GROMACS .gro file of C-alpha atoms in nm:
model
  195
    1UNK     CA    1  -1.388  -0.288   1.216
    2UNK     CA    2  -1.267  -0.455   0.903
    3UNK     CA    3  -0.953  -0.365   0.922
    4UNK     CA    4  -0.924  -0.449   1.303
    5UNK     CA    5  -1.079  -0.746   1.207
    6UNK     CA    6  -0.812  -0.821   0.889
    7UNK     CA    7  -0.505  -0.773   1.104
    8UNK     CA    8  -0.601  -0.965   1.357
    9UNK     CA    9  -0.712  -1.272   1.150
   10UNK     CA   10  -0.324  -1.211   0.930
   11UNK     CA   11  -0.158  -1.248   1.292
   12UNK     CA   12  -0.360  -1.498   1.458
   13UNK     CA   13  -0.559  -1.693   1.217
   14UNK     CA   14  -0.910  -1.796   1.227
   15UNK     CA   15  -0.925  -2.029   1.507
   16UNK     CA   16  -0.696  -1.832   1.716
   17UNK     CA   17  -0.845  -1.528   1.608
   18UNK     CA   18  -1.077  -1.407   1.905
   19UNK     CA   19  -1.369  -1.149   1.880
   20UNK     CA   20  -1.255  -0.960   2.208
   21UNK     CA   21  -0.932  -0.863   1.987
   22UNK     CA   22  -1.088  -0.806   1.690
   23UNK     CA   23  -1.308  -0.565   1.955
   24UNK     CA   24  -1.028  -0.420   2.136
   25UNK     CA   25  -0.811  -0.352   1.814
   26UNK     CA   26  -1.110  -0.140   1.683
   27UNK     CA   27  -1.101   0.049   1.962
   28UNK     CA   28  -1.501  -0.073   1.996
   29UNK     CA   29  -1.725  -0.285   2.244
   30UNK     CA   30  -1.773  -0.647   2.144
   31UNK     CA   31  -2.143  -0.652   2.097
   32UNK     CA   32  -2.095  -0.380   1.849
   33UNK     CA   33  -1.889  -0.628   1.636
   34UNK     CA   34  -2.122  -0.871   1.653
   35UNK     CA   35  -2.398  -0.601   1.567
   36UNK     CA   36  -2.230  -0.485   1.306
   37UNK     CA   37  -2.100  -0.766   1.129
   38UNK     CA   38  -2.188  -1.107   1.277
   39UNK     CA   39  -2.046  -1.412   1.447
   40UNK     CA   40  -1.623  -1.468   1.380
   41UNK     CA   41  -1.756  -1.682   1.011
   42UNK     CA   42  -1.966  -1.404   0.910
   43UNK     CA   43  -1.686  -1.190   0.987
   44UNK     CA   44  -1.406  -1.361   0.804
   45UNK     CA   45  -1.628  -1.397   0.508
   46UNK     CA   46  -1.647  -1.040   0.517
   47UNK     CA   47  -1.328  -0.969   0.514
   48UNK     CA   48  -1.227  -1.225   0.279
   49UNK     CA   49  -1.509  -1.049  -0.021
   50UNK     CA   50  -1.357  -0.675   0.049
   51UNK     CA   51  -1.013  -0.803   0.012
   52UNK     CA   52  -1.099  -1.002  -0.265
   53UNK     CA   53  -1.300  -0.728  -0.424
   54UNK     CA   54  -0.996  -0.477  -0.363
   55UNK     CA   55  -0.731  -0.657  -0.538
   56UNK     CA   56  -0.984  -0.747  -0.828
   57UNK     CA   57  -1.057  -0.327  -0.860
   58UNK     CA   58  -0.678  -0.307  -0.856
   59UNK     CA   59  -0.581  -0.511  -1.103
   60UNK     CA   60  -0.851  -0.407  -1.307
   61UNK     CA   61  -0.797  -0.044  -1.292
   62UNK     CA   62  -0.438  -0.160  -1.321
   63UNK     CA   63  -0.508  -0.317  -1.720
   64UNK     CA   64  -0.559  -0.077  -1.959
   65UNK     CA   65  -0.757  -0.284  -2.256
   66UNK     CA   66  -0.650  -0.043  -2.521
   67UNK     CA   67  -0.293  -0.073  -2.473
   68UNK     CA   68  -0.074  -0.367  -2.596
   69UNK     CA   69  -0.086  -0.730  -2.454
   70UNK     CA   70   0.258  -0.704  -2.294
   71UNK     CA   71   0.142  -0.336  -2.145
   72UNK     CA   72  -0.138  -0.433  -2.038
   73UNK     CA   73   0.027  -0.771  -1.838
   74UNK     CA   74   0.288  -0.555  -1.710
   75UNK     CA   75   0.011  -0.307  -1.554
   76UNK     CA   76  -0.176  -0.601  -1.433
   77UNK     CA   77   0.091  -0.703  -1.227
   78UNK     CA   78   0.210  -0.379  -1.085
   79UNK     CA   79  -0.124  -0.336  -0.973
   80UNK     CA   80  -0.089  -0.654  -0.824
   81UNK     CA   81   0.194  -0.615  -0.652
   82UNK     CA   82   0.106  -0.280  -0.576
   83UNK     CA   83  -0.151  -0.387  -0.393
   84UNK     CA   84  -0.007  -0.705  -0.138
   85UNK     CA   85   0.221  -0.456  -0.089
   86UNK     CA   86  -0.011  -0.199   0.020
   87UNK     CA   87  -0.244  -0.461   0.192
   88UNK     CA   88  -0.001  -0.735   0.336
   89UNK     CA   89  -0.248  -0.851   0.606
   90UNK     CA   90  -0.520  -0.864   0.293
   91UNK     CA   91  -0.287  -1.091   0.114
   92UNK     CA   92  -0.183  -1.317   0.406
   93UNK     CA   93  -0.623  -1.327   0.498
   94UNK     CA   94  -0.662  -1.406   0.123
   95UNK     CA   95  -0.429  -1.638   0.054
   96UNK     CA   96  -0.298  -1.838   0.395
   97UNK     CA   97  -0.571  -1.788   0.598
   98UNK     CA   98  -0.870  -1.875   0.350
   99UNK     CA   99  -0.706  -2.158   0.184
  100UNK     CA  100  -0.613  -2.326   0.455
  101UNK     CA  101  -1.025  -2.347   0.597
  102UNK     CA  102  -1.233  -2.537   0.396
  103UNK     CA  103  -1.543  -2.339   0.489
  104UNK     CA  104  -1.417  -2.020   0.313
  105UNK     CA  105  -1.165  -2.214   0.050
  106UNK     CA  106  -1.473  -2.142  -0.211
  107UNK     CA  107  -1.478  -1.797  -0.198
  108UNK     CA  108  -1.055  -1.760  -0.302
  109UNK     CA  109  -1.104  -2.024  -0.566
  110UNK     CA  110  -1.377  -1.819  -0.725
  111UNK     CA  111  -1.140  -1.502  -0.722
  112UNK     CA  112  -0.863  -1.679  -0.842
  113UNK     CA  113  -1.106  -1.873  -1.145
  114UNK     CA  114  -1.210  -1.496  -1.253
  115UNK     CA  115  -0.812  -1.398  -1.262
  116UNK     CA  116  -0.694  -1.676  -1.439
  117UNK     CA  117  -1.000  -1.600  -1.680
  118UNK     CA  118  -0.806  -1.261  -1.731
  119UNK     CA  119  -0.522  -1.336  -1.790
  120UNK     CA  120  -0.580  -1.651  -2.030
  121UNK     CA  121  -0.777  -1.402  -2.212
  122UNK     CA  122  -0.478  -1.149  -2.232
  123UNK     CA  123  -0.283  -1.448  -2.356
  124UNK     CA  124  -0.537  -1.522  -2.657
  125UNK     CA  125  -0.555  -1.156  -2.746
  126UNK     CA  126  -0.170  -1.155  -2.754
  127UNK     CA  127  -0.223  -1.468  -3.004
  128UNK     CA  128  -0.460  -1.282  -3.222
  129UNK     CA  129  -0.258  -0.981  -3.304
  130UNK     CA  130   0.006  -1.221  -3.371
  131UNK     CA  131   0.090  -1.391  -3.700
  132UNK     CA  132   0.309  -1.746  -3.547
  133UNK     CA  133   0.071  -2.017  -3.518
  134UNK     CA  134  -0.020  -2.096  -3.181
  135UNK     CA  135   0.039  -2.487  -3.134
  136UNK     CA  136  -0.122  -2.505  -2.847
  137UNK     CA  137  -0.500  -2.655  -2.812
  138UNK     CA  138  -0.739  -2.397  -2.723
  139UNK     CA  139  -0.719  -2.485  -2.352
  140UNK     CA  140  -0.350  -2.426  -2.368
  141UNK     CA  141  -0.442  -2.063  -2.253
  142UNK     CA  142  -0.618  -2.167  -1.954
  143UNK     CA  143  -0.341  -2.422  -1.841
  144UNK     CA  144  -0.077  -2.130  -1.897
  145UNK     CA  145  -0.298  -1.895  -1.734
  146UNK     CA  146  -0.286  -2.148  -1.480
  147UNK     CA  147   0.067  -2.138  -1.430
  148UNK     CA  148   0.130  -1.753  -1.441
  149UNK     CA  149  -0.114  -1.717  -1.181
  150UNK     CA  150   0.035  -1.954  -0.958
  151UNK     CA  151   0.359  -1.807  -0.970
  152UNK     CA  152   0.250  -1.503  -0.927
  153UNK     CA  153   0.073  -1.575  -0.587
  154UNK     CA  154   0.359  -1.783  -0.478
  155UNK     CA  155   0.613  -1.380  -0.529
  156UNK     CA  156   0.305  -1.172  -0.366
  157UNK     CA  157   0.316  -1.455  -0.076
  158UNK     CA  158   0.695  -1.425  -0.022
  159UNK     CA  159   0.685  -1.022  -0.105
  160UNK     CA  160   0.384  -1.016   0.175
  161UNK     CA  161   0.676  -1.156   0.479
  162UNK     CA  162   0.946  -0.925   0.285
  163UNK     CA  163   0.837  -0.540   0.363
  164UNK     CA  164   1.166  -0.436   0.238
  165UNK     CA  165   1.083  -0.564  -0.119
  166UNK     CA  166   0.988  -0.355  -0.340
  167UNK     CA  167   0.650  -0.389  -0.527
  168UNK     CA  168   0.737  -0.278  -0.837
  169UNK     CA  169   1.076  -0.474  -0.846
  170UNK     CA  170   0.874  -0.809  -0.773
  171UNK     CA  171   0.613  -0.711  -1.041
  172UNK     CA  172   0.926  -0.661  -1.284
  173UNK     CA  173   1.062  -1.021  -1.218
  174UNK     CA  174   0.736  -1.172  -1.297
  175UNK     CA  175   0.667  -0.993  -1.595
  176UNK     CA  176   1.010  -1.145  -1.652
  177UNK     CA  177   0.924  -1.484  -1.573
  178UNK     CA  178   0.573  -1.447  -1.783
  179UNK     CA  179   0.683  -1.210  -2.086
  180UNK     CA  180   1.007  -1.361  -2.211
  181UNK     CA  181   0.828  -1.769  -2.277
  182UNK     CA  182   0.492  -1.620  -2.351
  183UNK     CA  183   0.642  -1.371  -2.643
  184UNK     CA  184   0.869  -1.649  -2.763
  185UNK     CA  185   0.535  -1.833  -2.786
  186UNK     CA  186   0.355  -1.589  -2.948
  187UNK     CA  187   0.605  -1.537  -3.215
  188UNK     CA  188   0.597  -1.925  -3.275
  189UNK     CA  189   0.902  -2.068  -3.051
  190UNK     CA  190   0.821  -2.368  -2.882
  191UNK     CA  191   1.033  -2.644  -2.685
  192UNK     CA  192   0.970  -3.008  -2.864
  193UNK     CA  193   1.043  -3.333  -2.647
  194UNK     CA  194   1.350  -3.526  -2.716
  195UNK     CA  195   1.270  -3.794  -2.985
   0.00000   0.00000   0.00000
């Protein structure tokens, strides 16, 4: 039913989104919908927490904590990527459809809070091994963290209308886009303002 429920809400949307479809793409009665999980808002809300919890078991499994901070980005992101890949209808649910209603906006800004958490701590564990000085105030992670992530939604978003792209390829530009500023940062590079 969740899936039914998924594709049809990726398609549609949630206004246009109708529980007879949601019914008839599960291949079950409508009252068994409702039985089962609820009126349409309990329903996307549903939806939106297994999505949410999928790509967060991803890219955790994804990150191996042991291995080096540029490994361990790089597997974050292929899991990622992996995933919207695997799960385009979960991305578009996720990211279009939740931010765009205001009832359900809460529950994608506390996924993407604990991500950015993630990888600004990657970013500070990076610092640590290193021996540059960081110049950066201590929220300087969470700002850049801030960034990364934003990018990187902005490549799953366009890889989620693009099935011929490949995952992996669109985790390797973003690693990329992340890896070759943050290392120069790391190793104590940094861009000063004219005058």
């Amino acid at each position: 039913m969740l899936d039914a429920a998924v594709k049809v809400f990726s398609n549609r949307g949630f206004h246009a989104a109708s529980m007879d479809e949601i019914a008839e793409v599960a291949g079950i009665s409508k009252p068994m919908v409702y039985a089962y999980l609820g009126a349409k808002d309990e329903l996307f809300l549903a939806c939106l927490q297994r999505e949410a919890t999928r790509l967060m078991e991803a890219v955790a499994g994804g990150v191996r904590p042991t291995a080096r901070p540029d490994e361990q980005l790089w597997n974050g992101l292929r899991a990622f990527f992996a995933f919207v890949g695997a799960h385009r209808d979960g991305w578009r649910v996720l990211y279009r459809q939740a931010r765009s209603e205001p009832h359900f906006a809460g529950e994608l800004a506390g996924m993407r809070t604990r991500i950015v958490e993630v990888v600004a701590g990657l970013l500070a564990g990076a610092t640590a091994q290193s021996d540059a000085p960081m110049p950066n105030r201590p929220d300087g992670f969470l700002a850049m963290a801030y960034a990364y992530v934003g990018a990187a939604e902005s490549l799953a978003d366009w890889l989620a209308d693009h099935e011929e792209q490949d995952p992996e390829l669109a985790a390797t530009r973003m690693m990329n886009f992340i890896w070759v500023g943050a290392e120069a940062m790391l190793q104590g590079q940094v861009w000063h303002r004219p005058g």
